[in-house]
Coordinates of C-alpha atoms in Angstrom, one line a residue:
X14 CA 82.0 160.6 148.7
X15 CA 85.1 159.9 147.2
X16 CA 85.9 157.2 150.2
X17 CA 83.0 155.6 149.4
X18 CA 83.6 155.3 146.0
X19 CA 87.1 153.8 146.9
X20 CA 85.3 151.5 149.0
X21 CA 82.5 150.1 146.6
X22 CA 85.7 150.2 144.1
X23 CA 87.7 147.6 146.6
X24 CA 84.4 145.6 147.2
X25 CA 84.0 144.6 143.4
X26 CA 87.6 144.1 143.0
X27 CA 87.6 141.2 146.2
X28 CA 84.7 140.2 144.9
X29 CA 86.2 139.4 141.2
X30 CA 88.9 137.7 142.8
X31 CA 86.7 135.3 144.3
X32 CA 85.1 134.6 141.3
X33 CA 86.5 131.3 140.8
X34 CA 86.0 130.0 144.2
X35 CA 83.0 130.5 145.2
X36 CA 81.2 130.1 141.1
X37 CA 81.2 126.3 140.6
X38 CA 78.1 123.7 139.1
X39 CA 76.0 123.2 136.3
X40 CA 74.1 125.8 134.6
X41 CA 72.4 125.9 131.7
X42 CA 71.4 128.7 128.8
X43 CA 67.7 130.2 130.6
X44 CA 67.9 132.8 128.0
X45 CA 69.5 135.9 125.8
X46 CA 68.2 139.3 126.4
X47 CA 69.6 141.7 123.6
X48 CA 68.0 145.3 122.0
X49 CA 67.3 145.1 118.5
X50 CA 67.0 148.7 116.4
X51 CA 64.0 148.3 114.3
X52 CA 62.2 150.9 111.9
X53 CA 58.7 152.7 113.1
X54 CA 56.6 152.9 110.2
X55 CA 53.9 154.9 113.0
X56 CA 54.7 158.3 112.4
X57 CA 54.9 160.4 108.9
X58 CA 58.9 159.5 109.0
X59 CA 60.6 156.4 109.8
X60 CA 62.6 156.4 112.8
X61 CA 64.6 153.8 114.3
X62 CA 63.3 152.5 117.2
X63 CA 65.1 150.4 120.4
X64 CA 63.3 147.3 121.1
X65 CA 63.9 144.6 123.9
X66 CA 63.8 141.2 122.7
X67 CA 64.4 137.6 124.3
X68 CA 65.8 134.2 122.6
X69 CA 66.0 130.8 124.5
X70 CA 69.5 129.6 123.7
X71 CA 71.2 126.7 124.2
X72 CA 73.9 125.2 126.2
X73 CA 75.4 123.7 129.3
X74 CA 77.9 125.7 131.6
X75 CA 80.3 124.0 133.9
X76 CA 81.8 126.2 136.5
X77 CA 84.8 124.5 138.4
X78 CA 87.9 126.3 140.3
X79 CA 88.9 129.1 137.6
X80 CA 88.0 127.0 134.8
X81 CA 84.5 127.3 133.1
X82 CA 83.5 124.5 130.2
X83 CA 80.6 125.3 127.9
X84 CA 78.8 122.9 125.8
X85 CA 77.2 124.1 122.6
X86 CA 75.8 120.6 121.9
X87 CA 76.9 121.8 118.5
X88 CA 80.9 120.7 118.7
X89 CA 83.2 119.7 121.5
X90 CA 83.0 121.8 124.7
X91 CA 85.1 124.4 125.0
X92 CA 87.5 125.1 128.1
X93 CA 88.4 128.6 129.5
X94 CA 90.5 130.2 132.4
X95 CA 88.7 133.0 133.9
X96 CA 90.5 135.8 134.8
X97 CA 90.5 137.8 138.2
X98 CA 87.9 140.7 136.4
X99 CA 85.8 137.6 136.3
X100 CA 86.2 137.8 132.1
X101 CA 87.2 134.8 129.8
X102 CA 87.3 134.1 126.0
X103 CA 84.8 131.7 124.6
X104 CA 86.1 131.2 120.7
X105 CA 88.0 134.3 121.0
X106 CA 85.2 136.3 122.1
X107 CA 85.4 138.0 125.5
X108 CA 82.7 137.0 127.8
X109 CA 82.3 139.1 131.6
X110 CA 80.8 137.1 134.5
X111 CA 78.8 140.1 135.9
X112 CA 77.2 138.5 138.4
X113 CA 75.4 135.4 140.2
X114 CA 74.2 134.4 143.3
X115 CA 72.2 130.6 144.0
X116 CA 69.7 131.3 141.4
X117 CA 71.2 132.7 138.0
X118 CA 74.4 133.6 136.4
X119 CA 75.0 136.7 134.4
X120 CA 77.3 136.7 131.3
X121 CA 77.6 139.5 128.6
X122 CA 79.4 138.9 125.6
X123 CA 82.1 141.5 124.4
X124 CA 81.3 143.5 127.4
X125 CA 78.0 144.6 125.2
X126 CA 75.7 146.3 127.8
X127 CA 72.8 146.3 125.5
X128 CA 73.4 141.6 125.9
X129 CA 73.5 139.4 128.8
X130 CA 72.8 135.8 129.0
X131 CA 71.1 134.2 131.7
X132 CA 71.8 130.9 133.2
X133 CA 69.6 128.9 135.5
X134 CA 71.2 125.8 137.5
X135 CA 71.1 122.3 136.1
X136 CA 70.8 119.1 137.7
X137 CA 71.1 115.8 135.4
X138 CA 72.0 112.3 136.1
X139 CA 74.5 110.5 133.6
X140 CA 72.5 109.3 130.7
X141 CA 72.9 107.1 128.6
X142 CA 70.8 107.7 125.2
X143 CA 70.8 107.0 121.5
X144 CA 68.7 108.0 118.7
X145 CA 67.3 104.6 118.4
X146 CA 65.7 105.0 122.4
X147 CA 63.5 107.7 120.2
X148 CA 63.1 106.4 116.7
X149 CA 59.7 104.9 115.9
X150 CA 58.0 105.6 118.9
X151 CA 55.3 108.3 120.1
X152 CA 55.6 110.2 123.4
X153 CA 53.4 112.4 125.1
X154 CA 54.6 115.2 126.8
X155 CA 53.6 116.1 130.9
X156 CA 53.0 119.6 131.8
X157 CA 50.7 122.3 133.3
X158 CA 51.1 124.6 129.9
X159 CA 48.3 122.9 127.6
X160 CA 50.2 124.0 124.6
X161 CA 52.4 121.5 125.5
X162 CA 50.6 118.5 127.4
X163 CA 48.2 119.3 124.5
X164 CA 51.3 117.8 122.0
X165 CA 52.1 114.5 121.5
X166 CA 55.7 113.7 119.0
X167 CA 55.7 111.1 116.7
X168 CA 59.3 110.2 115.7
X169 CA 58.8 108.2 112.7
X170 CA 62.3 107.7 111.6
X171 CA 65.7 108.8 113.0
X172 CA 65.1 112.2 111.5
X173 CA 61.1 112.8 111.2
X174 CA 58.7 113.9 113.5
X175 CA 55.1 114.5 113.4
X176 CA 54.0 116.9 116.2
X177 CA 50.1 116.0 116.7
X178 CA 48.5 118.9 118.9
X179 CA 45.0 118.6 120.2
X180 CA 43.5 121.5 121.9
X181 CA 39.9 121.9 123.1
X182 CA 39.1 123.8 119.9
X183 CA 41.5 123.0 116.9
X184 CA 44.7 120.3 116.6
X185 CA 46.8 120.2 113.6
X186 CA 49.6 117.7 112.8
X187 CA 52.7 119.5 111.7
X188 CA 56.0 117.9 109.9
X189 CA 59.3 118.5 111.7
X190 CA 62.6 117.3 112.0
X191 CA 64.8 116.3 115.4
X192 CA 68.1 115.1 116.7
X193 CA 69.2 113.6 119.7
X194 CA 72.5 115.6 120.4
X195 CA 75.1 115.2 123.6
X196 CA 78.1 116.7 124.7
X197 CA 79.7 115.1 127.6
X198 CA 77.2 113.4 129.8
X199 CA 74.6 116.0 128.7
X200 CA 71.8 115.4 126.3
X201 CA 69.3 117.6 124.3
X202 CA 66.5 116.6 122.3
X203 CA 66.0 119.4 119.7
X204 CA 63.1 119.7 117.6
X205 CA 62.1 122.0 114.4
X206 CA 58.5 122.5 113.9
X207 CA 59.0 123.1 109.8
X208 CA 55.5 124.5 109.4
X209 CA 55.2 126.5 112.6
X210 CA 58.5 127.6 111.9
X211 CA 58.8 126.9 115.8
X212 CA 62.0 125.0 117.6
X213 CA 62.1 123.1 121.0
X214 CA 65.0 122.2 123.1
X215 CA 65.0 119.5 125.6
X216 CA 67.2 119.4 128.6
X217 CA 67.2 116.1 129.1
X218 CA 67.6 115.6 133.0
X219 CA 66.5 112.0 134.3
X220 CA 65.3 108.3 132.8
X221 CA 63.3 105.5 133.8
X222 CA 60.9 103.5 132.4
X223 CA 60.2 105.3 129.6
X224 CA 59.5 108.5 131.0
X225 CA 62.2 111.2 130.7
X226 CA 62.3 114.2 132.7
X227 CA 63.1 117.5 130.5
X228 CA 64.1 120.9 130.8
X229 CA 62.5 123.3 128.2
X230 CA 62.1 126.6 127.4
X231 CA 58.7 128.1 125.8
X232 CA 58.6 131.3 123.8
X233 CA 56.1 132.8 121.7
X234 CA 56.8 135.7 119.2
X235 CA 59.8 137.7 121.4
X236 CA 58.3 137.8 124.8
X237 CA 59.8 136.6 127.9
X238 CA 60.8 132.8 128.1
X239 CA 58.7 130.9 130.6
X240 CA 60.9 128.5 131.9
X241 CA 59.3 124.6 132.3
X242 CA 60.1 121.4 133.6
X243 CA 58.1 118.2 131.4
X244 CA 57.8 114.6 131.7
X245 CA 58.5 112.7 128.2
X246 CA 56.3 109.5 128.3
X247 CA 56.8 106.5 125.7
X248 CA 53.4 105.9 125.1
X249 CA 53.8 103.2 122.6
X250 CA 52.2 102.5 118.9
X251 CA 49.0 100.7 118.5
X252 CA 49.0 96.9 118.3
X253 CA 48.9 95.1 114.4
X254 CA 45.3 94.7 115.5
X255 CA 44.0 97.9 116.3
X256 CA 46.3 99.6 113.4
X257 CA 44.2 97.0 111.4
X258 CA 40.6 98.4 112.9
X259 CA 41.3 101.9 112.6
X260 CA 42.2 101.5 109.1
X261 CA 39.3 99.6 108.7
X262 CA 36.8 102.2 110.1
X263 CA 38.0 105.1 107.8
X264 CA 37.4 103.3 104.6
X265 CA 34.4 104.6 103.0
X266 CA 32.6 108.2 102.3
X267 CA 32.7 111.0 104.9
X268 CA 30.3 114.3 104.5
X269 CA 30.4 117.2 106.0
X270 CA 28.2 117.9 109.4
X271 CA 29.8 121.1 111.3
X272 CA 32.8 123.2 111.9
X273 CA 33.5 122.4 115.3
X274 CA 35.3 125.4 116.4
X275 CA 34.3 128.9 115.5
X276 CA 35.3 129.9 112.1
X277 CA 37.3 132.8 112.2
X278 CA 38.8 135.1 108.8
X279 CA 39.0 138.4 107.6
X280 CA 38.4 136.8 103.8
X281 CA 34.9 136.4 104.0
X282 CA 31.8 137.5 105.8
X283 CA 30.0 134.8 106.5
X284 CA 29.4 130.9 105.3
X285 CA 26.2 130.2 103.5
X286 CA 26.2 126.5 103.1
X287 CA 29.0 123.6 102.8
X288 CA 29.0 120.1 100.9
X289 CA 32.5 118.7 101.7
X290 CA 33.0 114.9 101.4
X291 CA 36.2 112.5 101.7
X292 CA 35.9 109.3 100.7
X293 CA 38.8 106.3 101.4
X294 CA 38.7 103.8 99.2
X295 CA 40.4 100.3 100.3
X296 CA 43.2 100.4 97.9
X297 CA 44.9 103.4 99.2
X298 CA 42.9 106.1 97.1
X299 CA 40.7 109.0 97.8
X300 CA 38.3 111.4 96.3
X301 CA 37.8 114.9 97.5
X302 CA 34.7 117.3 96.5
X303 CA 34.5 120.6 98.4
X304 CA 31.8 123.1 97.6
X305 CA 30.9 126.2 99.7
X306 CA 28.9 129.4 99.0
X307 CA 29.8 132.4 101.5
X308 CA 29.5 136.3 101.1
X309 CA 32.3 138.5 100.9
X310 CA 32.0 142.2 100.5
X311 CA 27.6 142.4 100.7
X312 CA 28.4 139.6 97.5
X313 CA 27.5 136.1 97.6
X314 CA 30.9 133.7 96.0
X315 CA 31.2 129.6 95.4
X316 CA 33.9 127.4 95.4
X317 CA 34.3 123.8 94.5
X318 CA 37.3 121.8 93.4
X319 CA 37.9 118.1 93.3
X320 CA 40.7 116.4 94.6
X321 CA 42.0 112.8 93.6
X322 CA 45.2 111.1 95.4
X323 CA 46.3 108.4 97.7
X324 CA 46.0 108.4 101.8
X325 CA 47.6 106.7 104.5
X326 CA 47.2 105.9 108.2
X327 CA 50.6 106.9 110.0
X328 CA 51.8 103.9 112.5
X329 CA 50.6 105.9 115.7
X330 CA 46.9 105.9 114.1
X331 CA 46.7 109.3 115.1
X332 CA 47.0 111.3 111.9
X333 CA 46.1 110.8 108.1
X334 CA 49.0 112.0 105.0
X335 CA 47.5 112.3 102.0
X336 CA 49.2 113.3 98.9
X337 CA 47.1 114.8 96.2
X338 CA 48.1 113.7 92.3
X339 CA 50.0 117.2 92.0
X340 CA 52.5 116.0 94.9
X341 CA 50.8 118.7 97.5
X342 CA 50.9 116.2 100.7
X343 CA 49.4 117.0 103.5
X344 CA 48.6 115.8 107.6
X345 CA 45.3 115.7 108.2
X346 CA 44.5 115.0 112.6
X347 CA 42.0 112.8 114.1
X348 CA 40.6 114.2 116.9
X349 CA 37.6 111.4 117.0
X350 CA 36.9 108.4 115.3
X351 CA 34.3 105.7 115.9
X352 CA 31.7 103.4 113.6
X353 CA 29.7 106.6 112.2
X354 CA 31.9 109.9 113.0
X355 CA 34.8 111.4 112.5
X356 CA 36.3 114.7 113.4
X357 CA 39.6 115.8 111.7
X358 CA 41.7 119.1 112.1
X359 CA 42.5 120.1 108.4
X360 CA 43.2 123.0 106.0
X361 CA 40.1 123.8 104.8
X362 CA 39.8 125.4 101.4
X363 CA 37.6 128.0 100.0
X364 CA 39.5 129.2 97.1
X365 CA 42.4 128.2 94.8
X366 CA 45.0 129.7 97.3
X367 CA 43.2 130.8 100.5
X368 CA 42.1 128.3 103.5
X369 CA 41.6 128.4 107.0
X370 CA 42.4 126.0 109.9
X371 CA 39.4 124.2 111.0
X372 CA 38.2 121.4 112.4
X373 CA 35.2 119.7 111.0
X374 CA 32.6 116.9 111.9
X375 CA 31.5 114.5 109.7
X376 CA 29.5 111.4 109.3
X377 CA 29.4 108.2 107.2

């Protein structure tokens, strides 16, 4: 037994020491697995519980002879000599190479057994990007996951994006911010979803055309990654014409004909009837009067409110912002629009401070 310990012992030790030859290429951040110590409020007690949970991360990682070079896209890479126990400091934090092959490379941070970091290889070509390739245009993004071909980002100035979702059964259009940032020859688009409090990160890979191929990883709530590769497309923005037409074609009063998609919230028990109208006036203006009668708790309730402010078509024609006369501003999506219908994806209210997603129907 003790041989074969001796043995194993030797095999790790050769294979640290070839560490730095045989570990070389591009790799990026796949993602972080770490165990978090939350509270269990289950049981008559609290007790602290061990919980795995994953983040995305970011970065590039250049392997080359003993030296490794990571890129935080944050400040200027950072250079390190790895040592023969395969360890090296990254901002004075020790970082252990505990293992790769082809398909991934293992780090953990401060020898923390409880942390690694996964990287994934990376192939890009050398781009050449600025903010202004991005800045008042719309792209649609190219993918299998519908949350994402589903998305379409508006980048209105050189720090505002709208991201305009349209599922089969509700859409919203949410405000965010992005920034183009690079370090070296390698660029990442990041985006910050400010009302779905989500973020994306781009690996930008290859252009042409207007069409970039991307890199990104999707998470929801702490689950696994899923790892995707996504075509940016440059769709363009409407023609002064047809800006002009669609503008034209949502002037005038809107009422109320159906929620599209089913209404679901634990507020209420059921709706009893609806009167909701929105009508555009030509000089920028609109009028708002919402009344519904539903029964919560065996009882029937009604709302109604009135609402006064200005609205505006944004440049992709895709979405309305309206700003009430209190400041509240708000995105409002169109799903469908033609000479007699229109279907938006709104906030829909049904009391002072509660409201539901929804998308609803209506007709001139």
């Amino acid at each position: 037994m003790r041989r074969i310990l001796q043995l194993l012992l030797s095999l790790i030790l050769i294979t640290f020491r070839i560490y730095g030859q045989e570990l070389s290429g591009t790799w990026k951040v796949a993602y972080i697995r770490s165990m978090e110590e939350v509270v269990s409020i289950d049981s008559s007690e609290d007790s602290i519980e061990t919980m795995e949970s994953f983040s995305t991360g970011t970065g590039i990682v250049e392997f080359f002879g003993n030296i490794v070079k990571f890129h935080n896209f944050k400040e200027k890479p950072n250079k390190a000599r790895i040592k023969k126990e395969g360890l090296f400091k990254l901002k004075g934090e020790n970082v252990k190479i505990e293992s790769f092959n082809k398909d991934s490379v293992i780090l953990r941070p401060n020898e923390d057994k409880r942390t690694y970091i996964v990287l994934k290889p990376f192939i890009s070509e050398e781009l050449k990007l600025s903010p202004s390739d991005f800045t008042d245009t719309e792209w649609q993004i190219e993918s299998e996951v519908s949350s994402l071909s589903s998305l379409k980002l508006h980048f209105s100035d050189s720090s505002t994006v709208t991201l305009n979702y349209q599922g089969e059964e509700y859409g919203y259009a949410n405000y965010g911010e992005w920034r183009l940032v690079n370090s070296g020859n390698y660029y990442g688009l990041y985006i910050v979803d400010r009302e779905a409090l989500k973020e994306y990160f781009f690996y930008l890979r290859y252009e042409s055309n207007d069409r970039v191929k991307a890199e990104v990883a999707l998470q929801e709530w702490s689950r696994f990654p899923e790892e995707l590769i996504v075509t940016l497309v440059n769709t363009g923005l409407p023609s002064k014409e047809d800006f002009k037409n669609r503008e034209t074609q949502l002037v005038g009063k809107w009422s109320f004909s159906r929620f599209v998609n089913k209404v679901e919230t634990l507020s209420f028990d059921s709706i009893l009837s609806v009167n909701f109208s929105i009508q555009f006036m030509n000089n920028g203006c609109y009028v708002s009067n919402n009344y519904i009668r539903f029964i919560r708790d065996k009882q029937e309730n009604d709302f109604s409110s009135i609402e006064e402010g200005t609205w505006k078509l944004a440049k992709n024609g895709s979405y309305l912002i309206i700003k009430n006369n209190s400041g509240w501003e708000e995105y409002l999506s169109i799903k469908n629009l033609n000479q007699g219908n229109l279907t938006l994806d709104l906030n829909y209210r049904y009391s002072d401070r509660a409201r539901f997603s929804s998308r609803i129907e209506f007709e001139k």
